[in-house]
Short mmCIF file of C-alpha atoms in Angstrom, two decimals:
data_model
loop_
_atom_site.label_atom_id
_atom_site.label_comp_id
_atom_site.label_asym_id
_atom_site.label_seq_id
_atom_site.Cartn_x
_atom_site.Cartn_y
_atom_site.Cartn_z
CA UNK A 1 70.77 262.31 38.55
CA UNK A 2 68.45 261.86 41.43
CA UNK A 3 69.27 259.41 44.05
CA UNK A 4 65.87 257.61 43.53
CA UNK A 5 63.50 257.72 40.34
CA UNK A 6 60.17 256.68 39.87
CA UNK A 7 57.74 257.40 37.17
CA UNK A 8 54.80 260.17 38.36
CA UNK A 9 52.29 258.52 36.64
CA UNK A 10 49.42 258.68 36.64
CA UNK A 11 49.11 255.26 36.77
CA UNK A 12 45.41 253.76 36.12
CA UNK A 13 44.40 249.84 35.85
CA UNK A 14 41.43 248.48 36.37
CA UNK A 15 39.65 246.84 39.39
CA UNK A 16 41.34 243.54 39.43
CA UNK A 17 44.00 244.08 37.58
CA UNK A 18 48.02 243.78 39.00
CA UNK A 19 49.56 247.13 39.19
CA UNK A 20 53.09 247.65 38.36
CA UNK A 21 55.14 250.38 40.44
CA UNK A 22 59.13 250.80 39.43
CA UNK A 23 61.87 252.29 41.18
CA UNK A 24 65.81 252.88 40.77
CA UNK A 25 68.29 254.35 42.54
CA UNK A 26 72.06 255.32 42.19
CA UNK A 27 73.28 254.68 45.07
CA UNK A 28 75.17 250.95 44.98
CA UNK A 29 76.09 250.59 48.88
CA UNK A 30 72.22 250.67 49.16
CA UNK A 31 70.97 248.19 51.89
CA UNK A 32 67.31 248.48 52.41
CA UNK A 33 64.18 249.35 50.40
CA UNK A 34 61.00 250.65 51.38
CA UNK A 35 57.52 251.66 50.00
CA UNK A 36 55.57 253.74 51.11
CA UNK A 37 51.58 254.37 50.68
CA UNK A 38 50.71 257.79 50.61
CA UNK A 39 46.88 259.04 50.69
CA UNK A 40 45.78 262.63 49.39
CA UNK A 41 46.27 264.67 52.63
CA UNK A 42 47.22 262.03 54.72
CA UNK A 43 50.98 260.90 55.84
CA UNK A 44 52.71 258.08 54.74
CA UNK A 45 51.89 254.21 55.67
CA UNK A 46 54.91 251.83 55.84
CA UNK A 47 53.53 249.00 53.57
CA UNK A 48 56.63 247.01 52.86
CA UNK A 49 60.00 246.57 52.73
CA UNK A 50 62.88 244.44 51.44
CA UNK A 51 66.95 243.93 51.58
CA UNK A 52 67.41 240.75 50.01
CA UNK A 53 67.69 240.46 46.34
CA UNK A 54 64.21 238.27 44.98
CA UNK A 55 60.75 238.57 45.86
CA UNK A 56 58.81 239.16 49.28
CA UNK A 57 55.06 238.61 48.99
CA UNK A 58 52.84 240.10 51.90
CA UNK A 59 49.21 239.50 50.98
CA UNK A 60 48.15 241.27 47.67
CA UNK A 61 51.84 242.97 47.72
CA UNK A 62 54.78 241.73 46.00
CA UNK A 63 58.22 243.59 46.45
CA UNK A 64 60.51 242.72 43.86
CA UNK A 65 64.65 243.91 44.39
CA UNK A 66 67.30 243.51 41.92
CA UNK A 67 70.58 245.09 43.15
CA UNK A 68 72.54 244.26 40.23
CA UNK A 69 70.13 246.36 38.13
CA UNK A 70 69.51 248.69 41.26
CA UNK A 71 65.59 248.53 40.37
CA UNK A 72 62.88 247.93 42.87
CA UNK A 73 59.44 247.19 42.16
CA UNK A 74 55.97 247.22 43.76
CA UNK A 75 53.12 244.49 42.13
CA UNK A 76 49.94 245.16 43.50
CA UNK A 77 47.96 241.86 42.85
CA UNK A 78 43.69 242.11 42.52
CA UNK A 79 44.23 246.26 42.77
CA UNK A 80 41.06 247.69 44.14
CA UNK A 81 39.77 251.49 44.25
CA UNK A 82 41.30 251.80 48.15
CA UNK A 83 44.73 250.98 46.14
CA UNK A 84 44.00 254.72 44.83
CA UNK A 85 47.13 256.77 46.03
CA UNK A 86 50.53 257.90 45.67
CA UNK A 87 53.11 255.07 46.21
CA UNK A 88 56.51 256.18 47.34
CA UNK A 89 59.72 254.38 47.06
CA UNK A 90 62.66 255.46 49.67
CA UNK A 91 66.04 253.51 49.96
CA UNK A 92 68.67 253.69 53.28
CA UNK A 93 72.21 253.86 52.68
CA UNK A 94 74.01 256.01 55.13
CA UNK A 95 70.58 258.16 54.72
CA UNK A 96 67.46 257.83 53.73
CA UNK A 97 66.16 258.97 49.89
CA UNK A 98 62.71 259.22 48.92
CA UNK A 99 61.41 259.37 45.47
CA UNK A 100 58.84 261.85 44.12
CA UNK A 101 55.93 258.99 44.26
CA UNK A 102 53.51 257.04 41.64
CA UNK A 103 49.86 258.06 41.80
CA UNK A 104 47.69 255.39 41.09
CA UNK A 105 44.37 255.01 40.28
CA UNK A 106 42.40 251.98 40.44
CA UNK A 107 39.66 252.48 38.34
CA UNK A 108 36.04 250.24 39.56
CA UNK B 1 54.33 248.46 62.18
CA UNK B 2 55.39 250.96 64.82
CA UNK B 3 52.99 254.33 65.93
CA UNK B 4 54.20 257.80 65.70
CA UNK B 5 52.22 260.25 67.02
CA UNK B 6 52.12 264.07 66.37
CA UNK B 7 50.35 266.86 68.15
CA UNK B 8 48.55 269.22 66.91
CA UNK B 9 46.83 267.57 63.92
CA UNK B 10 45.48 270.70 63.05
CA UNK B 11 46.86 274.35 63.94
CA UNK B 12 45.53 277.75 62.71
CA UNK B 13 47.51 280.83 64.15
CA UNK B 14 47.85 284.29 63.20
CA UNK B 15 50.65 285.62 61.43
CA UNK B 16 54.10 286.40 64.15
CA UNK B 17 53.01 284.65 66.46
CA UNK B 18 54.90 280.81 67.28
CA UNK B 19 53.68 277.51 66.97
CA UNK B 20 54.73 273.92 68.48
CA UNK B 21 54.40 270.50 66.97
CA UNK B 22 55.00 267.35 68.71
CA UNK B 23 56.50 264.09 67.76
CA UNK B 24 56.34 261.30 69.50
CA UNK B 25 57.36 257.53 69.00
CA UNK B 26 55.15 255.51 71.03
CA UNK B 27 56.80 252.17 70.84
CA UNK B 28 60.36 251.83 70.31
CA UNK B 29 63.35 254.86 70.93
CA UNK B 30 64.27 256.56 68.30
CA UNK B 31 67.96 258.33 67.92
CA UNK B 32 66.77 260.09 64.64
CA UNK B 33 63.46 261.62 64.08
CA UNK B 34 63.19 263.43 60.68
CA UNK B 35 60.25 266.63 60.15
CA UNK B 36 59.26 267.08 56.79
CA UNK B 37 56.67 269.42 55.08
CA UNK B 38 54.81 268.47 51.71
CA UNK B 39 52.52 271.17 50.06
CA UNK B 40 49.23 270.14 48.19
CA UNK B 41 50.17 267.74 45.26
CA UNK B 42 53.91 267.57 45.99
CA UNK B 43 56.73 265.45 47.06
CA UNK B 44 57.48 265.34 50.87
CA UNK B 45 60.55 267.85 51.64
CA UNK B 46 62.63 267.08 54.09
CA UNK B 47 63.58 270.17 56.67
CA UNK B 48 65.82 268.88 59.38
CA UNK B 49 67.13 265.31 60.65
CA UNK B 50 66.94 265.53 64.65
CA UNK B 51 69.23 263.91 66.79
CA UNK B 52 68.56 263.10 70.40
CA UNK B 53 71.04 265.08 72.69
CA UNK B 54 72.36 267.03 69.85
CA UNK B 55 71.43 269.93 67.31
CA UNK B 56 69.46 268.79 64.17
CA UNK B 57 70.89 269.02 60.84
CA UNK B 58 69.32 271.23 58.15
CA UNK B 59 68.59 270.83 55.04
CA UNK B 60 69.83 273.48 52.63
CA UNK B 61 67.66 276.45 52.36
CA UNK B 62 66.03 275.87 55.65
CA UNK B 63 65.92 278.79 58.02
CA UNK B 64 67.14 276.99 61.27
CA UNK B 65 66.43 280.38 63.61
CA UNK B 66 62.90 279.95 62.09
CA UNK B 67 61.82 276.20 62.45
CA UNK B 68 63.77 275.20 65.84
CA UNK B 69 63.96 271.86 66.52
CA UNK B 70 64.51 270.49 69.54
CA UNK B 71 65.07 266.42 70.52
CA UNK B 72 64.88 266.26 74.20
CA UNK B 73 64.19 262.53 74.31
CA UNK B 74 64.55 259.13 72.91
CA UNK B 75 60.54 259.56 72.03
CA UNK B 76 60.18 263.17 71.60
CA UNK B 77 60.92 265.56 69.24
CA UNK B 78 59.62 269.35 68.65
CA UNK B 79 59.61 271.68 65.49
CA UNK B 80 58.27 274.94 66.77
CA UNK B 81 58.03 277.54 63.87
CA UNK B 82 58.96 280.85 65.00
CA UNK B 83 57.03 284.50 63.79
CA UNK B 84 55.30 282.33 61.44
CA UNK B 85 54.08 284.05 58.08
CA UNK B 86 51.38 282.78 55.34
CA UNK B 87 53.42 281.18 53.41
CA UNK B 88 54.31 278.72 55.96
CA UNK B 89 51.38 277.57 56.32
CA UNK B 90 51.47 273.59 54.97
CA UNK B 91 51.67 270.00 56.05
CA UNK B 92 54.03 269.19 58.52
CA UNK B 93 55.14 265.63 58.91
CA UNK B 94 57.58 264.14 60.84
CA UNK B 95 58.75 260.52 61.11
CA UNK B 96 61.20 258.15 63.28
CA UNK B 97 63.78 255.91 62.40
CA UNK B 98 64.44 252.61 63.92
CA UNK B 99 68.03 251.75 64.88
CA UNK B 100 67.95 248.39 63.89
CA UNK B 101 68.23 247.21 60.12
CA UNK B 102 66.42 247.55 58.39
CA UNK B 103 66.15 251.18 59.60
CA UNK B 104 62.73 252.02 58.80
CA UNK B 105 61.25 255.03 59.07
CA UNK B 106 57.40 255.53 60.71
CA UNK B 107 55.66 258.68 59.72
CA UNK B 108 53.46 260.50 62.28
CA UNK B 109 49.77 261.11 61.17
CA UNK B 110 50.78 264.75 59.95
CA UNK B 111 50.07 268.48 61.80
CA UNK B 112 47.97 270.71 59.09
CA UNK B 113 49.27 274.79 60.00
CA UNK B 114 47.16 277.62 58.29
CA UNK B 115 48.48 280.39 59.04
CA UNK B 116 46.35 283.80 58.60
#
């Protein structure tokens, strides 16, 4: 079992619509949760993160973290074409796991 | 969020010969800088987790006498890849984490190596 597991996608909604980006881990002692942007042949771009079971809302992103269920989610509210990427999920413990990423696709 | 910075962005050398890439954090220390490579269409791979003042840790399968690492500073890190071949050429990435929860990590804009 990987440490972290997210679906590959692709992953298409339309312009407007909220996409939905999932991610579990294994790893119960856990403590923070990241995602991560990625565009095609660029590096990574620290978009959010979050530690505390609930929600955290930053603009048009909502991070959503369930420990108990050790799931961690990624709503992208009014997704628009520059949403298009890969969306990674990484989680710190005593080190830091990355998932494989989501590509998304925001179709106009 | 914080700014990483890598030098070169974009590197073409010839096949034996050696090649440097810098990482720097430009706003905070950083203990731990990680270097990772990612080829077209895949997941980032993580090579080596470098420690200021001490030898990096490898990742298995990672030739350490090949990609030398070298964390002189609280804001610099080096991978220098040694007698490089084709097949090394790919995307080099490297990133620093902060030592403060929530430990994030900052990625550095990338270093692009063809090597011919």
């Amino acid at each position: 079992q990987k440490e972290v597991e997210q679906n590959s996608g692709p992953l298409s909604v339309p312009e407007g619509a909220i996409a939905s980006l999932n991610c579990t881990y294994s790893d119960r002692g856990s403590q923070s949760f990241f995602w991560y942007r990625q565009y095609s042949g660029k590096s990574p771009e620290l978009i959010m993160f979050i530690y505390s079971n609930g929600d955290k809302e930053d603009g048009r992103f909502t991070a959503q973290l369930n420990k108990a269920s050790q799931y961690v989610s990624l709503l992208i509210r009014d997704s628009q074409p520059s949403d298009s990427a890969t969306y990674l999920c990484a989680v710190f413990g005593n080190q830091f796991y990355f998932g494989t990423g989501t590509s998304l696709t925001v179709i106009p | 969020g914080a700014v990483v910075s890598q030098h070169p962005s974009r590197v073409i050398c010839k096949s034996g010969t050696s090649v440097k890439i810098e990482c720097r954090s430009l706003d905070f220390q950083a203990t731990t800088m990680f270097w990772y490579r990612q080829f077209p269409k895949k997941s980032l791979m993580l090579m080596a987790t470098s420690n200021e003042g001490s030898k990096a840790t490898y990742e298995q399968g990672v030739e350490k006498d090949k990609f030398l690492i070298n964390h002189a500073s609280l804001t610099l890190s080096t991978l220098t890849v040694t007698s490089a071949h084709p097949e090394d050429s790919s995307f080099y990435i490297c990133s620093a984490k902060r030592e403060a929860f929530p430990y994030e990590q900052y990625f550095g804009p990338g270093t692009r190596l063809t090597v011919t």
